[in-house]
PDB file of C-alpha atoms in Angstrom:
ATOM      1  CA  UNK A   1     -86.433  24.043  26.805  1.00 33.00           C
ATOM      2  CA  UNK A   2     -88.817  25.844  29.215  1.00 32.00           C
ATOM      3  CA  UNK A   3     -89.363  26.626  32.883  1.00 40.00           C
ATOM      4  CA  UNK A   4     -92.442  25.340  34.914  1.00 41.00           C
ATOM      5  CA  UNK A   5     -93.879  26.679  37.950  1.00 42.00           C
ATOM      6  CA  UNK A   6     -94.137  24.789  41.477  1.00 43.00           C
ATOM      7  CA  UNK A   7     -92.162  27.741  42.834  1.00 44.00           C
ATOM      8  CA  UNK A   8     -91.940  27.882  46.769  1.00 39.00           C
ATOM      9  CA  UNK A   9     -90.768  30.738  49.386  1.00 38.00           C
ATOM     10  CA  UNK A  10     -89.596  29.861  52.244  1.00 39.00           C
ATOM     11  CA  UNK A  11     -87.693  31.630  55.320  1.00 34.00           C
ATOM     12  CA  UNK A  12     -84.209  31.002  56.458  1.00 36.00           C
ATOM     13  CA  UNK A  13     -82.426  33.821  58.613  1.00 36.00           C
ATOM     14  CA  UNK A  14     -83.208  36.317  57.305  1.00 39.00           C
ATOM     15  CA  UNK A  15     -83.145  35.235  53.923  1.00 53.00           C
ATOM     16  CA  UNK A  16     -85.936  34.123  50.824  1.00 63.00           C
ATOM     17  CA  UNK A  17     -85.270  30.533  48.772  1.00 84.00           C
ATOM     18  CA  UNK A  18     -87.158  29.800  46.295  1.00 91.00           C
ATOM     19  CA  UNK A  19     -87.807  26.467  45.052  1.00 94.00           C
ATOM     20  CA  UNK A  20     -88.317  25.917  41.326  1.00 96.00           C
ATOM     21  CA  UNK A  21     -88.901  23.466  39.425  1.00 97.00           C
ATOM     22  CA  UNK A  22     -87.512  23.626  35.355  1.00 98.00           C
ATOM     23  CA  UNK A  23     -88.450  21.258  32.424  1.00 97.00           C
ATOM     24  CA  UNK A  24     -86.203  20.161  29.584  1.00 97.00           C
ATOM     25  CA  UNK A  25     -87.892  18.924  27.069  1.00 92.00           C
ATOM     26  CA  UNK A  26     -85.964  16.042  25.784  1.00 85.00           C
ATOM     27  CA  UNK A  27     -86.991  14.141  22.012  1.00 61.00           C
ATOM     28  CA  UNK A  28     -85.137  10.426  22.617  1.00 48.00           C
ATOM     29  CA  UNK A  29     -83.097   8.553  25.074  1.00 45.00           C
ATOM     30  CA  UNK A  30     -79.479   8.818  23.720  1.00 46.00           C
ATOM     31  CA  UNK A  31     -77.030   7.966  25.854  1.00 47.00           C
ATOM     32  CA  UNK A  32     -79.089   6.677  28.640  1.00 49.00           C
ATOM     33  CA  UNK A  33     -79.473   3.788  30.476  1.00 50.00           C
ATOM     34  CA  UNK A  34     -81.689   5.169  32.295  1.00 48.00           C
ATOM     35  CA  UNK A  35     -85.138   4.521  30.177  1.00 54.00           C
ATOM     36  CA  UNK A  36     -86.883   7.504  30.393  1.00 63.00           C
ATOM     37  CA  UNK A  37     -87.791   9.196  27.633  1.00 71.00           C
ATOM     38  CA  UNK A  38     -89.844  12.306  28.868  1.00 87.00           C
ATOM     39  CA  UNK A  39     -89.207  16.178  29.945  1.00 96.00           C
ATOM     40  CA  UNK A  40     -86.558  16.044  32.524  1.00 98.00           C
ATOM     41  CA  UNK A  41     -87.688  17.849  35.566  1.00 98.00           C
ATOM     42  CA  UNK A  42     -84.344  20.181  37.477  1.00 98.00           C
ATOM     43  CA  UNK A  43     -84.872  20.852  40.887  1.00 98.00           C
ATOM     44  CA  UNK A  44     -83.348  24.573  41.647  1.00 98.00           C
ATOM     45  CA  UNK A  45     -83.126  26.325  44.369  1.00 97.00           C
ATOM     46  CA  UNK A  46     -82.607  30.149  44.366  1.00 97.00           C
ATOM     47  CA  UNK A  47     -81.191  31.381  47.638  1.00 95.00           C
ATOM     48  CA  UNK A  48     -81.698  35.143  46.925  1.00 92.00           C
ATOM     49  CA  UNK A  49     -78.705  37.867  46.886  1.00 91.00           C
ATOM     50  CA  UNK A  50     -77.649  40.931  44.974  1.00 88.00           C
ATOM     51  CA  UNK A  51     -75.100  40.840  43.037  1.00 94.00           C
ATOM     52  CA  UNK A  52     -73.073  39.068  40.102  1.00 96.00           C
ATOM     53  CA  UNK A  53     -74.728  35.449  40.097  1.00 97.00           C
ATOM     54  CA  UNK A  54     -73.333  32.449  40.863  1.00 98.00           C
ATOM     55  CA  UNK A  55     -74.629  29.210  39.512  1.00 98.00           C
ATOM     56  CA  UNK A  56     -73.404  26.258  41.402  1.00 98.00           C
ATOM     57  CA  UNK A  57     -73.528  22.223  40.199  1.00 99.00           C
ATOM     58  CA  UNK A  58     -72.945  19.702  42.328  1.00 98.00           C
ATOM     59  CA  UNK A  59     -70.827  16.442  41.732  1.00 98.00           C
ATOM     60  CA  UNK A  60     -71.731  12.751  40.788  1.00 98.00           C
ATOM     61  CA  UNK A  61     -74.701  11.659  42.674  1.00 98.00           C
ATOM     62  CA  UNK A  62     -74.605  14.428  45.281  1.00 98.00           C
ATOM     63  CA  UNK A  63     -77.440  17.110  45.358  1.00 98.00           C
ATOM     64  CA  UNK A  64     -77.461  21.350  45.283  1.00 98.00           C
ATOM     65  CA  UNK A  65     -78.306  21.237  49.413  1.00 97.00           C
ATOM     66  CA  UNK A  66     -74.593  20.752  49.881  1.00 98.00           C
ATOM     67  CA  UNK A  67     -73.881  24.231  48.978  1.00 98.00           C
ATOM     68  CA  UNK A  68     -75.818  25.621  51.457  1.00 97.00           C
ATOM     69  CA  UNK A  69     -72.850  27.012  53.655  1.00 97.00           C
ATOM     70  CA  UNK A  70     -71.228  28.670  50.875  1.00 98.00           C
ATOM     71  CA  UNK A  71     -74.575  30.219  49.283  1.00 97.00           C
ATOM     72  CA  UNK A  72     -75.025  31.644  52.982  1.00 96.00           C
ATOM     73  CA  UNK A  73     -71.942  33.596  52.691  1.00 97.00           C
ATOM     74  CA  UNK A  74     -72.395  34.405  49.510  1.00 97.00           C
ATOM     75  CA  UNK A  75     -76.082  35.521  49.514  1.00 92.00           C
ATOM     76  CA  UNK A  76     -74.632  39.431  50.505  1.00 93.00           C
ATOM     77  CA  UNK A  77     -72.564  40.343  47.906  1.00 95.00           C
ATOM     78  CA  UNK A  78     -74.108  37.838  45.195  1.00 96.00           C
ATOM     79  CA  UNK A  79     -77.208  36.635  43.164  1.00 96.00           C
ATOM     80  CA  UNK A  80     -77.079  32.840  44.206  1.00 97.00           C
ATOM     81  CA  UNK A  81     -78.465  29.687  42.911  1.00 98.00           C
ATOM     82  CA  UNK A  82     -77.902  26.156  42.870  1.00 98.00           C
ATOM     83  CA  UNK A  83     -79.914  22.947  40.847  1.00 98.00           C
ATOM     84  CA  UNK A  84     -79.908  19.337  41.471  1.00 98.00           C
ATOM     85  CA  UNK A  85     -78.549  17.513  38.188  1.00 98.00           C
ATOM     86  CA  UNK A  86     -80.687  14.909  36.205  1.00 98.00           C
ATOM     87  CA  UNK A  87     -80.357  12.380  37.746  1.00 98.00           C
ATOM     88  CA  UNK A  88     -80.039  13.258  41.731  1.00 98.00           C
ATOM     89  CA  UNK A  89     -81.636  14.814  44.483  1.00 98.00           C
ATOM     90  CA  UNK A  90     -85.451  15.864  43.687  1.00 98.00           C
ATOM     91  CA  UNK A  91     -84.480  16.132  39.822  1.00 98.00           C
ATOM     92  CA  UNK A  92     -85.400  13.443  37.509  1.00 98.00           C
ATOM     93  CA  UNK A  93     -84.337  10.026  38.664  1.00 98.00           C
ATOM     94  CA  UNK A  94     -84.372   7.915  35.628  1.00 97.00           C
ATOM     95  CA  UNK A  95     -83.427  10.561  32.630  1.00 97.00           C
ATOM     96  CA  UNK A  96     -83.192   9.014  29.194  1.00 95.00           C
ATOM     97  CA  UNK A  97     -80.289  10.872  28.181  1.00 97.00           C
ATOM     98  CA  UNK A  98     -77.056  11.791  30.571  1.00 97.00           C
ATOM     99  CA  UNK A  99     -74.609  12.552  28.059  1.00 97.00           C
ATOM    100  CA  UNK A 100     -72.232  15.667  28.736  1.00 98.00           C
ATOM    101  CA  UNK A 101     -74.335  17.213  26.265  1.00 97.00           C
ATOM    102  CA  UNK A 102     -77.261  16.820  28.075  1.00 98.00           C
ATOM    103  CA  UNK A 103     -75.963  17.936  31.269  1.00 98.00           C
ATOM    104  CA  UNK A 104     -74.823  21.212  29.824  1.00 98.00           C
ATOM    105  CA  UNK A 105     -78.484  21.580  28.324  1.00 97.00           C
ATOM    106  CA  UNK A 106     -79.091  21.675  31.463  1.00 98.00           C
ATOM    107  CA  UNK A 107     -77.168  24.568  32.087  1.00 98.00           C
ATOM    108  CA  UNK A 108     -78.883  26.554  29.541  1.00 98.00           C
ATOM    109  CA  UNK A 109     -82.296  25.727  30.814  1.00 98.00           C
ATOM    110  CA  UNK A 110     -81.907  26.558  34.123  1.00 98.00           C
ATOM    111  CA  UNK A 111     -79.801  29.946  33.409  1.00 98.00           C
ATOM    112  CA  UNK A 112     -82.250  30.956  30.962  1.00 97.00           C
ATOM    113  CA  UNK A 113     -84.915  30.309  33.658  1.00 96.00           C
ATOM    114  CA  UNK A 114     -83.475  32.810  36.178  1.00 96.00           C
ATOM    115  CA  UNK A 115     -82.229  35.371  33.993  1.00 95.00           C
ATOM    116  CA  UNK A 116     -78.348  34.480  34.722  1.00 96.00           C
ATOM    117  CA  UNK A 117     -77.008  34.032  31.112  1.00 95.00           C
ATOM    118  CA  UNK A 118     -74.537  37.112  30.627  1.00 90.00           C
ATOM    119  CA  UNK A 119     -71.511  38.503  31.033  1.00 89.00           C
ATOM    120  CA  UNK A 120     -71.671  39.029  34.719  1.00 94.00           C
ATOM    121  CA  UNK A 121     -72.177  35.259  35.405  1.00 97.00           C
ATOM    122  CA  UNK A 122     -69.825  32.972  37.088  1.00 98.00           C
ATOM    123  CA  UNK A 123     -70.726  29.019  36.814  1.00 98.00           C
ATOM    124  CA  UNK A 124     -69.348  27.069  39.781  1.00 99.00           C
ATOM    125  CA  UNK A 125     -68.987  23.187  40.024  1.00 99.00           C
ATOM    126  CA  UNK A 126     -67.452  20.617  41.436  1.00 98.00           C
ATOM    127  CA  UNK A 127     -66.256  16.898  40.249  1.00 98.00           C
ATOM    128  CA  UNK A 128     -68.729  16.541  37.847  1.00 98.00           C
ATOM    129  CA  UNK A 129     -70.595  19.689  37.675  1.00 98.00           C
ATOM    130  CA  UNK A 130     -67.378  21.497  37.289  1.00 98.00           C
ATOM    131  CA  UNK A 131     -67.027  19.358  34.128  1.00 98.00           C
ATOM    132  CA  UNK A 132     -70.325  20.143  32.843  1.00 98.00           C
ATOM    133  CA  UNK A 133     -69.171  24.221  33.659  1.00 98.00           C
ATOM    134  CA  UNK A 134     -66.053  23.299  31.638  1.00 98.00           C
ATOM    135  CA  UNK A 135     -67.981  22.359  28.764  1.00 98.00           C
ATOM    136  CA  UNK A 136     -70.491  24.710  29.106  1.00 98.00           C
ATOM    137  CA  UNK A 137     -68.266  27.546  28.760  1.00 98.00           C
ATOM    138  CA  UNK A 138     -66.089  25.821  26.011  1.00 98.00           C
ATOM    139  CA  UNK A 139     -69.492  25.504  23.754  1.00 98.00           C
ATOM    140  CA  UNK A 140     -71.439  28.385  25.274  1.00 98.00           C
ATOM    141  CA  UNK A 141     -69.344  31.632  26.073  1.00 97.00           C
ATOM    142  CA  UNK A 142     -71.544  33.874  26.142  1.00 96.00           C
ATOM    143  CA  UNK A 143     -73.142  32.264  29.166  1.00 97.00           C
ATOM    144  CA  UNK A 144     -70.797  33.218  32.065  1.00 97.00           C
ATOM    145  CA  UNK A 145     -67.686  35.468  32.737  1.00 97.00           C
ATOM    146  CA  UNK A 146     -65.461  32.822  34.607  1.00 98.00           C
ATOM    147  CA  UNK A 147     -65.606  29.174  35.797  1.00 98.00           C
ATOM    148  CA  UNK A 148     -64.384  27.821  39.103  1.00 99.00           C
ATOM    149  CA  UNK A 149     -64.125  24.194  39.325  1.00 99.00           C
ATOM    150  CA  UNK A 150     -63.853  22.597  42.399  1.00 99.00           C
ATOM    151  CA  UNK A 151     -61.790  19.219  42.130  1.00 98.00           C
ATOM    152  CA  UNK A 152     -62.383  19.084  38.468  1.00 98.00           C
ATOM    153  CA  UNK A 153     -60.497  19.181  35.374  1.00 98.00           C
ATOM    154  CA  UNK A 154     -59.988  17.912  31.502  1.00 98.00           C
ATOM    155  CA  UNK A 155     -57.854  15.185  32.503  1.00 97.00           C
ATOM    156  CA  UNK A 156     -59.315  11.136  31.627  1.00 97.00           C
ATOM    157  CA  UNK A 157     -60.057   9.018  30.110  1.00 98.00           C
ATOM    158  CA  UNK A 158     -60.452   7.125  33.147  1.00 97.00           C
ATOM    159  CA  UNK A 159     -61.199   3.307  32.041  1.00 98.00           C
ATOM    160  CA  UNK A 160     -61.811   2.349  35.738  1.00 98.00           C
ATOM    161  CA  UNK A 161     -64.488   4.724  36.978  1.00 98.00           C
ATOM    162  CA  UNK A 162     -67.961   3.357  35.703  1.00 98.00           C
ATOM    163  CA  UNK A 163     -66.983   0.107  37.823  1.00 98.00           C
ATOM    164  CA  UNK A 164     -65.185   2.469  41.024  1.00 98.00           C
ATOM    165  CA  UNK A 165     -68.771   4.013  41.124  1.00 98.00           C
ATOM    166  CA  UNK A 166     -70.721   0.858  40.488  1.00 98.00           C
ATOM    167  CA  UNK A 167     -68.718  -0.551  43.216  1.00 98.00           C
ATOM    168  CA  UNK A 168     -68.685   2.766  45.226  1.00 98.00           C
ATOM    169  CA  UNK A 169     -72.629   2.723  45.027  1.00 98.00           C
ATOM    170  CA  UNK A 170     -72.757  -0.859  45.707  1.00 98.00           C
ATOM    171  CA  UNK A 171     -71.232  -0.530  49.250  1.00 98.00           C
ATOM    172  CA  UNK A 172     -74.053   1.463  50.275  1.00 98.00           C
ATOM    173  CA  UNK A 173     -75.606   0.074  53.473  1.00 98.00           C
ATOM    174  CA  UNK A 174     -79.043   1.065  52.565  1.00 97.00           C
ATOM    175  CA  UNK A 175     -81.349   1.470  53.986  1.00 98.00           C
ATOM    176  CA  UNK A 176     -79.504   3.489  56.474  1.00 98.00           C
ATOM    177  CA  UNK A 177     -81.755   3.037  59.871  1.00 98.00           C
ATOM    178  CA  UNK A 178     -80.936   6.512  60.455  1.00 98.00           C
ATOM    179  CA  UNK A 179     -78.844  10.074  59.778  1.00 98.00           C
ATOM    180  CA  UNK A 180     -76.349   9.301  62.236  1.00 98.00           C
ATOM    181  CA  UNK A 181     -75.300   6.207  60.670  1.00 98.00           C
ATOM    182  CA  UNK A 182     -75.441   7.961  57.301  1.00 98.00           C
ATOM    183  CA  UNK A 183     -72.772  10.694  58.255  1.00 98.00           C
ATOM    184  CA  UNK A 184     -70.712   8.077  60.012  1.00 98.00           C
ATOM    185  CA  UNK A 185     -70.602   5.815  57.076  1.00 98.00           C
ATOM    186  CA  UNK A 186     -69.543   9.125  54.553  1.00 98.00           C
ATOM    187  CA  UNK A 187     -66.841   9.799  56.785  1.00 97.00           C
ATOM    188  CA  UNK A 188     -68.487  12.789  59.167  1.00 97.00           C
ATOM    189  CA  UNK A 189     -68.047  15.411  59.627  1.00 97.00           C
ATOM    190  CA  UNK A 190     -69.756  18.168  57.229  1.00 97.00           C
ATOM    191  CA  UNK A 191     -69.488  15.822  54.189  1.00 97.00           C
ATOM    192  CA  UNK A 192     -70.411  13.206  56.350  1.00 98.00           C
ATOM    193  CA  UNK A 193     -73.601  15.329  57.135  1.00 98.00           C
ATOM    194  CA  UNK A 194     -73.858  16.739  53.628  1.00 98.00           C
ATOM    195  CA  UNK A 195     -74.642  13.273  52.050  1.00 98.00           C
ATOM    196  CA  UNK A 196     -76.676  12.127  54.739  1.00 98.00           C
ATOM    197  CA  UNK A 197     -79.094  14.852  53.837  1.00 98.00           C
ATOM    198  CA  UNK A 198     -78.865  13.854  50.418  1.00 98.00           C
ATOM    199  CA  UNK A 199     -81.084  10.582  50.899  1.00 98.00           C
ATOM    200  CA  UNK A 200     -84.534  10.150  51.795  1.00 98.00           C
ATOM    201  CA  UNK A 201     -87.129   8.263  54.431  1.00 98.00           C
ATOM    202  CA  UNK A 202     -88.179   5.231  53.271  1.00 98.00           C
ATOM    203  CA  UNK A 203     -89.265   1.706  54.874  1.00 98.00           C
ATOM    204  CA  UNK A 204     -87.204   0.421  56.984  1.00 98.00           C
ATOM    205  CA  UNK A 205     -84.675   3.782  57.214  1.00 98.00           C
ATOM    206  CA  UNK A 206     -83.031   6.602  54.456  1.00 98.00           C
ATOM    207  CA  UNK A 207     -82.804   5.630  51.089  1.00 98.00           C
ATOM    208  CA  UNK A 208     -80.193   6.481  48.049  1.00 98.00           C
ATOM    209  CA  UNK A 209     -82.425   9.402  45.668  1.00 98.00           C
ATOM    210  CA  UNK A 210     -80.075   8.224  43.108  1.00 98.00           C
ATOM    211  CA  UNK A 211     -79.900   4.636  40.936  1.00 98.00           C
ATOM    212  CA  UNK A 212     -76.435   2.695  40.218  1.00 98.00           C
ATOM    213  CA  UNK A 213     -77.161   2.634  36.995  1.00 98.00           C
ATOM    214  CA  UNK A 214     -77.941   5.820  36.102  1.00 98.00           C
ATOM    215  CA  UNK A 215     -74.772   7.083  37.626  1.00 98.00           C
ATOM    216  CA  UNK A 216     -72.661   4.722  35.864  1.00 98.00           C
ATOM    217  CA  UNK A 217     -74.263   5.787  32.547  1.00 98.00           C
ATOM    218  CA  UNK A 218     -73.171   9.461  33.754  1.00 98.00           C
ATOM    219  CA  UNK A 219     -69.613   8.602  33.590  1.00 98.00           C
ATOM    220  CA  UNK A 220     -68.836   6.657  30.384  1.00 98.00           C
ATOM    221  CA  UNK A 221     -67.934   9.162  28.563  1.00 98.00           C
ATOM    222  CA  UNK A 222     -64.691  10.071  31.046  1.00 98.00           C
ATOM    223  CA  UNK A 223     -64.088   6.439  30.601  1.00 98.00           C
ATOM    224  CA  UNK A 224     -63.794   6.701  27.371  1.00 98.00           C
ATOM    225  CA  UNK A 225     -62.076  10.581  26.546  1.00 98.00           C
ATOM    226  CA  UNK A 226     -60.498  13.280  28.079  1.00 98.00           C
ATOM    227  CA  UNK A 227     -61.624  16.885  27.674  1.00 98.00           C
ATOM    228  CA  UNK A 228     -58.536  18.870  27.048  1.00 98.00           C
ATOM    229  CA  UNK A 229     -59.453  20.274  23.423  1.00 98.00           C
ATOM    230  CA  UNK A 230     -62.640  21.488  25.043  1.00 98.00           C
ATOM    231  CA  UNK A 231     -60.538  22.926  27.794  1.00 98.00           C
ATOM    232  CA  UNK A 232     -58.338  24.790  24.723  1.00 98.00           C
ATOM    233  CA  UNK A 233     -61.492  26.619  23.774  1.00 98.00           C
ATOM    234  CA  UNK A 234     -62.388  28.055  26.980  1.00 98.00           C
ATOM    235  CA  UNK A 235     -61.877  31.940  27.431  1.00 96.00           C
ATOM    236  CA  UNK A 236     -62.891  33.329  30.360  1.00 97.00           C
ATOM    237  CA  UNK A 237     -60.778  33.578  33.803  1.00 98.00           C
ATOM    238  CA  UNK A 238     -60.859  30.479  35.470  1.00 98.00           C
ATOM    239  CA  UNK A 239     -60.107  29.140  39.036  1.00 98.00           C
ATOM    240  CA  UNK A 240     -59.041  25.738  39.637  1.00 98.00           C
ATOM    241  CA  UNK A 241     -59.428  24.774  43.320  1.00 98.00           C
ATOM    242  CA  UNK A 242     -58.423  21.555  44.675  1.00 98.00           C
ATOM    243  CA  UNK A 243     -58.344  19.796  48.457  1.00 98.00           C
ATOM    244  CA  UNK A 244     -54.683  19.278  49.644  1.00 98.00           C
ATOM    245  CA  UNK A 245     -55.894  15.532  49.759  1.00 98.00           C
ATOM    246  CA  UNK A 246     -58.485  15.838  47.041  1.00 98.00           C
ATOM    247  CA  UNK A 247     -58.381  13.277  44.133  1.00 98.00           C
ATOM    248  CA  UNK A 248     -57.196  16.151  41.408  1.00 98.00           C
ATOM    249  CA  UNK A 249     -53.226  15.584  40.855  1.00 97.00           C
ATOM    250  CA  UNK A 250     -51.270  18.665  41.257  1.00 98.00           C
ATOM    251  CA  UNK A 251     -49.962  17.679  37.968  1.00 98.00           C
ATOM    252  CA  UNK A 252     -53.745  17.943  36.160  1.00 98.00           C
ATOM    253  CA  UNK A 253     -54.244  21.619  37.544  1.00 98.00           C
ATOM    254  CA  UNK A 254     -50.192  22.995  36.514  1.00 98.00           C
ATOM    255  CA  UNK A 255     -51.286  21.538  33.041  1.00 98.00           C
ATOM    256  CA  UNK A 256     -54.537  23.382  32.541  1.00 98.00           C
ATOM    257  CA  UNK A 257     -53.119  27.004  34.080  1.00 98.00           C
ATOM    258  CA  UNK A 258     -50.165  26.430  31.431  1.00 98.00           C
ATOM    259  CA  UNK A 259     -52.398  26.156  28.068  1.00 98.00           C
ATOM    260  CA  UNK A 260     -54.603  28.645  29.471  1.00 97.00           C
ATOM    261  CA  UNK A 261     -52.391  31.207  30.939  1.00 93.00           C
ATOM    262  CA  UNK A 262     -53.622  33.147  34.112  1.00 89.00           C
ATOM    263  CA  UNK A 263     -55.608  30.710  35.449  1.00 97.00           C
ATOM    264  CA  UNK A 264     -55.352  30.327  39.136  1.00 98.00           C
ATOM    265  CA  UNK A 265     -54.792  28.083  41.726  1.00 98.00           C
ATOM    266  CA  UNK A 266     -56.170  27.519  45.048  1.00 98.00           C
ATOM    267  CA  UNK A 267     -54.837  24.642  47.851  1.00 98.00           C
ATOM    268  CA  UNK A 268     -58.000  24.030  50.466  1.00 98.00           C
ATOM    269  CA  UNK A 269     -55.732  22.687  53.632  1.00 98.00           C
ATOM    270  CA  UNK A 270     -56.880  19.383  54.501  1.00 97.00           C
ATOM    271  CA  UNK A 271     -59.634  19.134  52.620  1.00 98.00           C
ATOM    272  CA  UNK A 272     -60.183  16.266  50.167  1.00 98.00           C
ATOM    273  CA  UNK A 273     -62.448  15.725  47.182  1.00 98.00           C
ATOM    274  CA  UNK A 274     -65.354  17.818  48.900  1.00 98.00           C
ATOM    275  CA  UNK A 275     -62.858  20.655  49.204  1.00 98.00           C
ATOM    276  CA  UNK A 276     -66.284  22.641  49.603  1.00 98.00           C
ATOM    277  CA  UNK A 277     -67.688  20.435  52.396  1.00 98.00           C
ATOM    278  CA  UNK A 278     -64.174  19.802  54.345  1.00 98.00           C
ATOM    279  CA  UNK A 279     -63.140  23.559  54.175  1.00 98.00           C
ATOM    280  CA  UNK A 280     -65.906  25.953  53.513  1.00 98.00           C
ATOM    281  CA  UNK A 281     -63.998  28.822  54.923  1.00 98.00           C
ATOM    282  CA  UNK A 282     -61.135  28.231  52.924  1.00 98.00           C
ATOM    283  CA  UNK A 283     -63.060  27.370  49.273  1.00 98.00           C
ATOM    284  CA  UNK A 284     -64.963  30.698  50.365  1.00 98.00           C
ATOM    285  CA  UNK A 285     -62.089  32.873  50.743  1.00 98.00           C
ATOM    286  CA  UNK A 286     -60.279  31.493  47.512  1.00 98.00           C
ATOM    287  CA  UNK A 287     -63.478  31.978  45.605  1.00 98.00           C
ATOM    288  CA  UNK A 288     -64.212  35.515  47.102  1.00 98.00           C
ATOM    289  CA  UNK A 289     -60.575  37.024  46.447  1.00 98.00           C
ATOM    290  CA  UNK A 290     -60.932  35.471  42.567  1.00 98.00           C
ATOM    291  CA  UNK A 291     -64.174  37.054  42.492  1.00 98.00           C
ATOM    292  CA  UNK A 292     -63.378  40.820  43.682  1.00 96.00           C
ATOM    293  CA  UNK A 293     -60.173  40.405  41.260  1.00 95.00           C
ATOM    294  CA  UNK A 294     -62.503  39.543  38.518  1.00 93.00           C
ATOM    295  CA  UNK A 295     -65.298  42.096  39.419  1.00 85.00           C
ATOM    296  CA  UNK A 296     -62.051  45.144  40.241  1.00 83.00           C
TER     297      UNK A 296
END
């Protein structure tokens, strides 16, 4: 695994991103559907900060530029930075391997890049990328201090899901004919506005950056398992945060805190799956006060 250049500065009050781009070189296509065989390219984003670093992964075919609200308030006290997965946003469309494994190479590559592994490192996902933080830090615990995971747990498998999101995918008007009809269709709102700016122009209006298939590939193994012996091996303090109308059952998150005592809980109020879209606030202040605790 290695890191590439294409690195670009840009302004934002007050602030410096940087836009990187980091290559995983990848042997053979197992576990993709996808067909590609080459280096997978990771589009990061580095939004700057002092501080403890926080690396943050996004969910199933969203993209890092929905955690732009919370790396704003987090850019003071923090080192911040945030990647688009194989698979979505400017990353790799088409990888030829989106195993769990590969996602949590991933991980690696892109911590290695900026300097975050160590013990001052807190990973931070949600849906997906909070299982790929799971099972980073299961396998790899020398990588980060703590996990938060934002709607996402051990729980599965979940023999449904490759179709939900094949059908989820499917009901896609696209092309949108424009970002307003994007954020009305996801429900408005700042999810609503968060995965509008998650596609891009194309003829005849805004386009998916992500393909069906790839994404259904991405999920077969929770189809198929559930992750609770890799939860078992996981160490470090944890926070478990889910929306009060979120998709993780109450039931999921009492489990995990009781085989690994002293991991906390956080409600977001009225906030569903994209607890860190409906509620940024909230998700801030739940992830702040576990983070000074941590840090005391």
């Amino acid at each position: 695994m290695r890191g590439s250049g294409g690195q670009r500065r840009e302004c934002r009050v007050g602030t410096v991103t940087a836009t990187v781009t980091v290559t995983v070189e990848e042997g053979g296509a197992a576990g993709g559907a996808a067909g590609g065989t080459g280096p997978v390219r990771l589009h990061c984003t580095d939004h700057g900060g002092d501080g403890p670093p926080l690396l943050l992964l996004h969910g199933l075919a969203g993209h890092s530029g929905e955690w732009e609200a919370l790396a704003a308030r987090f850019a003071s006290t923090h080192r911040v930075v945030a990647f688009d997965a194989r698979g979505s946003g400017a990353s790799t469309r088409r990888p030829g391997d989106v195993t769990r494994a590969a996602h949590v190479r991933d991980v690696l590559a892109v911590a290695d890049r900026f300097g975050l592994v160590g013990e001052d490192t807190v990973l931070v996902g949600q849906s997906m990328g909070g299982l790929t933080t799971l099972l980073t830090a299961a396998a790899h615990p020398e990588v980060c201090r703590a996990l938060v995971l934002i709607e996402a747990g051990p729980s599965g498998p979940s023999p449904q899901l490759p179709q939900q999101i094949g059908d989820w995918l499917d009901s896609w008007p696209v092309p949108f004919p424009d970002a307003g009809a994007a954020e009305a269709f996801f429900g408005g709102g700042p999810a609503g506005r968060a995965w509008a700016a998650g596609l891009v122009p194309g003829p005849g209006g805004l386009h998916s950056r992500v393909d069906r298939d790839v994404m259904v590939a991405t999920v077969q193994e929770n189809a198929q398992r559930h992750f609770w012996d890799e939860w078992d091996h996981v160490r470090c303090p944890v926070l478990v945060v889910r929306g009060e109308n979120g998709a993780m059952k109450p039931v999921e998150a009492d489990r995990m805190r009781a085989r690994h005592p002293g991991t906390r809980i956080g409600v977001i109020p009225g906030a569903g799956h994209d607890a860190h879209l409906d509620n940024t606030p909230a998700v801030y202040g739940e992830m702040a006060a576990f983070l000074a605790q941590l840090h005391a």
